[in-house]
Amino acid sequence: MANFIYAVRLFYSSNKRNLMIYLLTSLLSIPILFAELFVTKYVVDVIQGTTQNTFNFTDALYLIALLNLILYAGGVTHSLKAISTTNLRVTDLYEIENKILNKTSALSLKDIENPFVKTMREKAKRFSLTGTLDQWVGLITNLISLIGIFVVLMIWGFYYLAIIIAVVLLLQMKISKWVSKKAEDTARGQTSSIRVFDYIVDLLVDRKSVQEIRVYKMYKYLSEKMRLIFFNNFKQTQKKLILSETINFSKDIVTALLRGISILLLVVVLGRNGQTAGAFVMLFQVVNQLYVIFPSFIGSYSGLQASHMRFTDYSSYLKMEEEAIPDEASVLQSKGLGIIADQLIFKYPTNQHDTLKNINFTIKPGSSVAFVGENGSGKTTLVKMILGLYRPTSGIIKWSNENGQVQIHNVANESRVIFQDFIKLLRPIRENVAIGNISMINNDSALIQALKKADADSFSEGLDTFLGPQFGGLDLSGGQWQRLAIGRAYLKESSLTIFDEPTASLDPNSEKKAFDIFVNLGEQQTSIIVTHRLYITKFVDEIFMFENGEIVERGSHKELMNAKGKYEEMFRQQSTLYSSKNEEV
């Protein structure tokens, strides 16, 4: 019942009018059904009067007009219900998707990246408000109709028939509930494999992956993976389908036998009692309606089992613990933010070992720092912890300015970041830059100034130019996207600037330009650059050398070169990259 109450409350708050129309028309179908049955009886009785010289034309006219009115009312309610259902489905699609997206945005990044949570999210998306409403309203209206039909049968003396049908109904309800649970368990179990299937489909149609797939002739291999997943799921579904249809076939046989017995009883009993043709027609329709409503009631009842399970998945996802991020105003520090890390440890939920361990350091306000080391050494994970995107497994991060420690609960407000996998928004240039400070979206002069600082003057003339060939827009190179990302960073004032290896895909000249821009971008504020290319590190105040999740060396370029440790070894290995620049060791 909780899922029904939830659906009604949500529809009441977001689409009250159509909910009321839907409920009203659903309930009106019950009196319309019985009115049609009884008026039909009297129409037949009046017509029968022509053979008995008791025909009354006026009564016949009134009854036929009334019957037409009832049939018309039934058609109108059916149409109104169909329209309201369509409108409610639109609301359903938006509300469920919106609530799931809002919940996802409130989760910690660690949870969002967790495969188990991703599967939970996919399960939650299977819940349907309109499906739940249809099943509950169908169950209630069909139950009332069935009770009414049983009452009619008992009034006319068919007690045993009513009892037999009721017993069969209860047995079929129990069986249908069991079948529905089995089918839903199968669907739940396939959620993870469907995610993999969808991922492979995306690979096969994405313009970037298609190039590599064709070069390495991977299509056959990937399509075979798809085939295996598809047919494995199909076999599981087919087993449940065969079971379901076998049971349905058995139920249909029982229903057909009951229908035949019911009609036979009508003929025998009514014939013996000398009832009118109208009574027979009415009871014949009652029995027919019984076997129309009967499977509909069973379907609604068994569907509620699946709906309840889906609502449980949906509720479980919405009840996940959220990350508390205060919406505090940004307080810019004139000389940047200082960062103090005390015994930081971090472990991903799916990993057995710590990703970061024993991290201790102090970064002074206004200083520039480079995080260096091999890929996978923990640099980017630490950046995400500094930004508050990850919470430490243990240990704390504190903040300071030139006057001492300060309390900052939402460091993202104080920061501008250019990630390696920065967003390439397939929207106009204006929006791509303005997401750095969305309040500036209509401030052309501020947007153009940010683009100029990012060495992206060529975009200034066409702020409304659409980007992305997927939607018929401009196709940009890696360097052009890079400059747009830097432009959005320039648009946001901050106390901390972070450059997280966003130049990995650029050519050397473009990369050098990007690093020069970074130096200007982080001027007079705290700045962190994450890189495994070391020629930039000569220009920062301090270098942190990472290895296996630990800071194994720290100091200036000169100090670390003199120490002859890991940093010096890596720098020597890359020395050929710097020879043309006459780098001095």
PDB file of N, CA and C in Angstrom, residues 114 163 232 245 259 279 283 495 547 566:
ATOM      1  N   ASN A 114      30.590   3.773  -7.321  1.00  0.00           N
ATOM      2  CA  ASN A 114      30.499   2.387  -6.855  1.00  0.00           C
ATOM      3  C   ASN A 114      29.603   1.567  -7.792  1.00  0.00           C
ATOM      4  N   ILE A 163     -19.638 -19.265  -4.666  1.00  0.00           N
ATOM      5  CA  ILE A 163     -18.614 -19.782  -3.743  1.00  0.00           C
ATOM      6  C   ILE A 163     -17.496 -20.483  -4.511  1.00  0.00           C
ATOM      7  N   ASN A 232      21.874 -15.160 -23.009  1.00  0.00           N
ATOM      8  CA  ASN A 232      21.853 -15.651 -21.634  1.00  0.00           C
ATOM      9  C   ASN A 232      20.637 -15.083 -20.899  1.00  0.00           C
ATOM     10  N   GLU A 245       3.384 -19.066 -18.872  1.00  0.00           N
ATOM     11  CA  GLU A 245       2.363 -19.395 -19.874  1.00  0.00           C
ATOM     12  C   GLU A 245       1.740 -20.770 -19.627  1.00  0.00           C
ATOM     13  N   ARG A 259     -16.826 -21.122 -17.003  1.00  0.00           N
ATOM     14  CA  ARG A 259     -17.731 -20.323 -17.831  1.00  0.00           C
ATOM     15  C   ARG A 259     -18.843 -21.215 -18.414  1.00  0.00           C
ATOM     16  N   ALA A 279     -34.004 -11.407 -17.720  1.00  0.00           N
ATOM     17  CA  ALA A 279     -33.212 -11.928 -16.598  1.00  0.00           C
ATOM     18  C   ALA A 279     -32.073 -12.788 -17.109  1.00  0.00           C
ATOM     19  N   LEU A 283     -28.124 -11.930 -16.569  1.00  0.00           N
ATOM     20  CA  LEU A 283     -27.237 -12.853 -15.860  1.00  0.00           C
ATOM     21  C   LEU A 283     -26.167 -13.431 -16.787  1.00  0.00           C
ATOM     22  N   SER A 495      40.135  30.980  -4.526  1.00  0.00           N
ATOM     23  CA  SER A 495      41.305  31.031  -3.653  1.00  0.00           C
ATOM     24  C   SER A 495      42.234  29.855  -3.899  1.00  0.00           C
ATOM     25  N   GLU A 547      54.146   7.731  -4.890  1.00  0.00           N
ATOM     26  CA  GLU A 547      54.403   6.356  -5.313  1.00  0.00           C
ATOM     27  C   GLU A 547      53.551   5.425  -4.456  1.00  0.00           C
ATOM     28  N   LYS A 566      63.624   9.220  -6.410  1.00  0.00           N
ATOM     29  CA  LYS A 566      62.640   8.853  -7.433  1.00  0.00           C
ATOM     30  C   LYS A 566      62.398   9.989  -8.426  1.00  0.00           C
TER      31      LYS A 566
END
